[in-house]
Amino acid sequence: MNTLLFPVILAGGKGERFWPLSRKDRPKQFLSLDGSSRSLLQATADRLIELGGGWDSLWVITSSQIAEGVRQQLPDLPLENLLIESEGRDTAAAVAWTSLEIKQRYGEDAVIGFFPADHWIADQEAFAHTLNAATQLATSTAAIVTLGIKPTFPSTGYGYIEQGEKIGNFNELPAYHVNRFTEKPDRETAETFLSTGRFSWNSGMFVFRAGVVLKELHTHAPEIIEPLEQHGPDIYPQLPKKSIDYALMEKTTLAYVLPVDFGWDDLGDWNAIERLLKTEETPNVELATHVGLDTQGAIIYASNPEDVVVTIGLEDVVIVRDRNVTLVVKKERTQEIKQILKILQSDSRFTDLL
């Protein structure tokens, strides 16, 4: 069997909850949000090409709207390894199409890993160790391996994975059969999950052999895989819009989980910046020139270093200044940024702000 891992970056997301910094022409994956010089997409590629095969083994699937930006951000990526979706149909279609392409080129035993473009990973060595374990499991077993992040608090914003029977150790890491996937729970349920010690956060990272996942897609999502096999990517706009969790992971009996801990955040909204950068010594997270009076617990960002943000008497707010937009929102309501975007989309005066 071919034990080389072919990593695939899922780079089609919009990152709407990071608006106004994230926009149609500059989505979240093109941004640097951790104070480094590398964008989220570039940082994801950096850690994946270190896992073995270099640029030739790395794949990216993205939307037609930002494909040129992906080429500019990753100039060393072979063009034949960049798949461009004519229309976004969520992750199930992306996984199906990419798996078909890799199987055609490398055979059904090719081991594929799928990774969102907008995750932050703290410990590269531990991440590589985990991916080696997942590759071993996927190579030796008809398995769809998911990486489960050990939870550090009862999050209501993540999906959860319940581990069942232990099936063994791979690269010194324990692996378990998945009992069930659970969508974002309420606070009480999340606290119950953590108390059992059997639950992980669903990271959205998967590893499997091409032939295994394609067979399972035929069983559980024929409405996606069969049109792609028959008509190729031209059928893309007609495919149902489903996540890989809903289309396959919640149905398959071949799901296995590796509970892992390498320092992880999915950078879902502006509050993630605080989780990454907040220190006990500073009252705020400031990625801007900020002059404040009696302001604490704030996240302040300005894309233009010449812009000055002045605050008085504010607490627990997010302030973002980018080009011709200023956003001010309570930290507890950042999830509602998507609702504001719908309002802006409905008014022709604001289309250039999206």
mmCIF file with all atom_site columns, C-alpha atoms in Angstrom, residues 240-330:
data_model
loop_
_atom_site.group_PDB
_atom_site.id
_atom_site.type_symbol
_atom_site.label_atom_id
_atom_site.label_alt_id
_atom_site.label_comp_id
_atom_site.label_asym_id
_atom_site.label_entity_id
_atom_site.label_seq_id
_atom_site.pdbx_PDB_ins_code
_atom_site.Cartn_x
_atom_site.Cartn_y
_atom_site.Cartn_z
_atom_site.occupancy
_atom_site.B_iso_or_equiv
_atom_site.pdbx_formal_charge
_atom_site.auth_seq_id
_atom_site.auth_comp_id
_atom_site.auth_asym_id
_atom_site.auth_atom_id
_atom_site.pdbx_PDB_model_num
ATOM 1  C CA . PRO A 1 240 ? -26.845 18.841 -3.198 1.00 0.00 ? 240 PRO A CA 1
ATOM 2  C CA . LYS A 1 241 ? -25.227 21.157 -0.688 1.00 0.00 ? 241 LYS A CA 1
ATOM 3  C CA . LYS A 1 242 ? -24.238 18.955 2.263  1.00 0.00 ? 242 LYS A CA 1
ATOM 4  C CA . SER A 1 243 ? -21.423 18.846 4.776  1.00 0.00 ? 243 SER A CA 1
ATOM 5  C CA . ILE A 1 244 ? -19.280 15.727 4.957  1.00 0.00 ? 244 ILE A CA 1
ATOM 6  C CA . ASP A 1 245 ? -20.440 15.301 8.565  1.00 0.00 ? 245 ASP A CA 1
ATOM 7  C CA . TYR A 1 246 ? -24.105 15.171 7.563  1.00 0.00 ? 246 TYR A CA 1
ATOM 8  C CA . ALA A 1 247 ? -23.653 13.270 4.298  1.00 0.00 ? 247 ALA A CA 1
ATOM 9  C CA . LEU A 1 248 ? -21.263 10.607 5.574  1.00 0.00 ? 248 LEU A CA 1
ATOM 10 C CA . MET A 1 249 ? -19.676 10.833 9.021  1.00 0.00 ? 249 MET A CA 1
ATOM 11 C CA . GLU A 1 250 ? -22.940 10.638 10.973 1.00 0.00 ? 250 GLU A CA 1
ATOM 12 C CA . LYS A 1 251 ? -23.973 7.543  8.972  1.00 0.00 ? 251 LYS A CA 1
ATOM 13 C CA . THR A 1 252 ? -20.868 5.437  8.363  1.00 0.00 ? 252 THR A CA 1
ATOM 14 C CA . THR A 1 253 ? -19.854 2.568  10.652 1.00 0.00 ? 253 THR A CA 1
ATOM 15 C CA . LEU A 1 254 ? -16.209 3.070  9.671  1.00 0.00 ? 254 LEU A CA 1
ATOM 16 C CA . ALA A 1 255 ? -15.624 6.258  11.670 1.00 0.00 ? 255 ALA A CA 1
ATOM 17 C CA . TYR A 1 256 ? -12.716 6.210  14.124 1.00 0.00 ? 256 TYR A CA 1
ATOM 18 C CA . VAL A 1 257 ? -11.384 8.990  16.324 1.00 0.00 ? 257 VAL A CA 1
ATOM 19 C CA . LEU A 1 258 ? -7.932  9.872  17.573 1.00 0.00 ? 258 LEU A CA 1
ATOM 20 C CA . PRO A 1 259 ? -8.311  12.148 20.628 1.00 0.00 ? 259 PRO A CA 1
ATOM 21 C CA . VAL A 1 260 ? -5.430  14.593 20.240 1.00 0.00 ? 260 VAL A CA 1
ATOM 22 C CA . ASP A 1 261 ? -3.945  17.641 21.921 1.00 0.00 ? 261 ASP A CA 1
ATOM 23 C CA . PHE A 1 262 ? -1.594  19.781 19.847 1.00 0.00 ? 262 PHE A CA 1
ATOM 24 C CA . GLY A 1 263 ? -2.970  23.235 20.569 1.00 0.00 ? 263 GLY A CA 1
ATOM 25 C CA . TRP A 1 264 ? -5.839  23.995 18.198 1.00 0.00 ? 264 TRP A CA 1
ATOM 26 C CA . ASP A 1 265 ? -8.338  26.716 17.370 1.00 0.00 ? 265 ASP A CA 1
ATOM 27 C CA . ASP A 1 266 ? -10.703 26.900 14.414 1.00 0.00 ? 266 ASP A CA 1
ATOM 28 C CA . LEU A 1 267 ? -10.584 30.720 14.404 1.00 0.00 ? 267 LEU A CA 1
ATOM 29 C CA . GLY A 1 268 ? -14.329 30.934 13.990 1.00 0.00 ? 268 GLY A CA 1
ATOM 30 C CA . ASP A 1 269 ? -14.806 34.614 14.798 1.00 0.00 ? 269 ASP A CA 1
ATOM 31 C CA . TRP A 1 270 ? -13.064 37.661 16.247 1.00 0.00 ? 270 TRP A CA 1
ATOM 32 C CA . ASN A 1 271 ? -13.052 36.207 19.772 1.00 0.00 ? 271 ASN A CA 1
ATOM 33 C CA . ALA A 1 272 ? -10.479 33.670 18.574 1.00 0.00 ? 272 ALA A CA 1
ATOM 34 C CA . ILE A 1 273 ? -7.936  36.487 18.346 1.00 0.00 ? 273 ILE A CA 1
ATOM 35 C CA . GLU A 1 274 ? -8.251  36.963 22.081 1.00 0.00 ? 274 GLU A CA 1
ATOM 36 C CA . ARG A 1 275 ? -7.699  33.241 22.719 1.00 0.00 ? 275 ARG A CA 1
ATOM 37 C CA . LEU A 1 276 ? -4.486  33.379 20.683 1.00 0.00 ? 276 LEU A CA 1
ATOM 38 C CA . LEU A 1 277 ? -2.968  36.684 21.738 1.00 0.00 ? 277 LEU A CA 1
ATOM 39 C CA . LYS A 1 278 ? -4.362  37.778 25.105 1.00 0.00 ? 278 LYS A CA 1
ATOM 40 C CA . THR A 1 279 ? -1.853  38.040 27.955 1.00 0.00 ? 279 THR A CA 1
ATOM 41 C CA . GLU A 1 280 ? -2.429  38.676 31.640 1.00 0.00 ? 280 GLU A CA 1
ATOM 42 C CA . GLU A 1 281 ? -0.288  41.798 31.462 1.00 0.00 ? 281 GLU A CA 1
ATOM 43 C CA . THR A 1 282 ? -2.481  43.666 28.965 1.00 0.00 ? 282 THR A CA 1
ATOM 44 C CA . PRO A 1 283 ? -6.131  44.719 29.394 1.00 0.00 ? 283 PRO A CA 1
ATOM 45 C CA . ASN A 1 284 ? -6.919  44.427 25.668 1.00 0.00 ? 284 ASN A CA 1
ATOM 46 C CA . VAL A 1 285 ? -5.805  42.699 22.488 1.00 0.00 ? 285 VAL A CA 1
ATOM 47 C CA . GLU A 1 286 ? -4.546  45.490 20.264 1.00 0.00 ? 286 GLU A CA 1
ATOM 48 C CA . LEU A 1 287 ? -3.643  44.969 16.603 1.00 0.00 ? 287 LEU A CA 1
ATOM 49 C CA . ALA A 1 288 ? -3.980  48.677 15.941 1.00 0.00 ? 288 ALA A CA 1
ATOM 50 C CA . THR A 1 289 ? -2.763  52.038 17.143 1.00 0.00 ? 289 THR A CA 1
ATOM 51 C CA . HIS A 1 290 ? -5.048  52.420 20.144 1.00 0.00 ? 290 HIS A CA 1
ATOM 52 C CA . VAL A 1 291 ? -5.416  55.187 22.691 1.00 0.00 ? 291 VAL A CA 1
ATOM 53 C CA . GLY A 1 292 ? -7.802  54.139 25.445 1.00 0.00 ? 292 GLY A CA 1
ATOM 54 C CA . LEU A 1 293 ? -9.210  55.411 28.687 1.00 0.00 ? 293 LEU A CA 1
ATOM 55 C CA . ASP A 1 294 ? -10.916 52.968 31.061 1.00 0.00 ? 294 ASP A CA 1
ATOM 56 C CA . THR A 1 295 ? -11.160 50.351 28.298 1.00 0.00 ? 295 THR A CA 1
ATOM 57 C CA . GLN A 1 296 ? -10.639 46.665 29.029 1.00 0.00 ? 296 GLN A CA 1
ATOM 58 C CA . GLY A 1 297 ? -11.430 43.260 27.556 1.00 0.00 ? 297 GLY A CA 1
ATOM 59 C CA . ALA A 1 298 ? -11.508 44.773 24.071 1.00 0.00 ? 298 ALA A CA 1
ATOM 60 C CA . ILE A 1 299 ? -10.254 43.362 20.777 1.00 0.00 ? 299 ILE A CA 1
ATOM 61 C CA . ILE A 1 300 ? -9.082  46.211 18.556 1.00 0.00 ? 300 ILE A CA 1
ATOM 62 C CA . TYR A 1 301 ? -7.896  45.765 14.968 1.00 0.00 ? 301 TYR A CA 1
ATOM 63 C CA . ALA A 1 302 ? -7.040  48.255 12.217 1.00 0.00 ? 302 ALA A CA 1
ATOM 64 C CA . SER A 1 303 ? -5.645  47.224 8.847  1.00 0.00 ? 303 SER A CA 1
ATOM 65 C CA . ASN A 1 304 ? -4.099  50.667 8.234  1.00 0.00 ? 304 ASN A CA 1
ATOM 66 C CA . PRO A 1 305 ? -1.333  51.413 10.789 1.00 0.00 ? 305 PRO A CA 1
ATOM 67 C CA . GLU A 1 306 ? -1.970  55.133 10.300 1.00 0.00 ? 306 GLU A CA 1
ATOM 68 C CA . ASP A 1 307 ? -5.532  54.812 11.608 1.00 0.00 ? 307 ASP A CA 1
ATOM 69 C CA . VAL A 1 308 ? -5.881  55.589 15.311 1.00 0.00 ? 308 VAL A CA 1
ATOM 70 C CA . VAL A 1 309 ? -8.653  54.022 17.386 1.00 0.00 ? 309 VAL A CA 1
ATOM 71 C CA . VAL A 1 310 ? -9.625  56.026 20.480 1.00 0.00 ? 310 VAL A CA 1
ATOM 72 C CA . THR A 1 311 ? -11.881 54.489 23.149 1.00 0.00 ? 311 THR A CA 1
ATOM 73 C CA . ILE A 1 312 ? -13.342 55.694 26.442 1.00 0.00 ? 312 ILE A CA 1
ATOM 74 C CA . GLY A 1 313 ? -15.095 53.550 29.013 1.00 0.00 ? 313 GLY A CA 1
ATOM 75 C CA . LEU A 1 314 ? -15.599 50.425 26.880 1.00 0.00 ? 314 LEU A CA 1
ATOM 76 C CA . GLU A 1 315 ? -15.591 46.817 28.025 1.00 0.00 ? 315 GLU A CA 1
ATOM 77 C CA . ASP A 1 316 ? -15.779 43.462 26.204 1.00 0.00 ? 316 ASP A CA 1
ATOM 78 C CA . VAL A 1 317 ? -16.166 44.848 22.685 1.00 0.00 ? 317 VAL A CA 1
ATOM 79 C CA . VAL A 1 318 ? -14.645 44.142 19.284 1.00 0.00 ? 318 VAL A CA 1
ATOM 80 C CA . ILE A 1 319 ? -13.622 47.142 17.173 1.00 0.00 ? 319 ILE A CA 1
ATOM 81 C CA . VAL A 1 320 ? -12.428 46.526 13.618 1.00 0.00 ? 320 VAL A CA 1
ATOM 82 C CA . ARG A 1 321 ? -11.393 49.248 11.184 1.00 0.00 ? 321 ARG A CA 1
ATOM 83 C CA . ASP A 1 322 ? -10.752 48.124 7.599  1.00 0.00 ? 322 ASP A CA 1
ATOM 84 C CA . ARG A 1 323 ? -10.802 50.328 4.517  1.00 0.00 ? 323 ARG A CA 1
ATOM 85 C CA . ASN A 1 324 ? -14.144 52.133 4.517  1.00 0.00 ? 324 ASN A CA 1
ATOM 86 C CA . VAL A 1 325 ? -15.859 50.162 7.309  1.00 0.00 ? 325 VAL A CA 1
ATOM 87 C CA . THR A 1 326 ? -15.757 50.318 11.088 1.00 0.00 ? 326 THR A CA 1
ATOM 88 C CA . LEU A 1 327 ? -17.358 47.504 13.081 1.00 0.00 ? 327 LEU A CA 1
ATOM 89 C CA . VAL A 1 328 ? -18.186 47.824 16.771 1.00 0.00 ? 328 VAL A CA 1
ATOM 90 C CA . VAL A 1 329 ? -19.814 44.790 18.419 1.00 0.00 ? 329 VAL A CA 1
ATOM 91 C CA . LYS A 1 330 ? -20.067 43.212 21.853 1.00 0.00 ? 330 LYS A CA 1
#
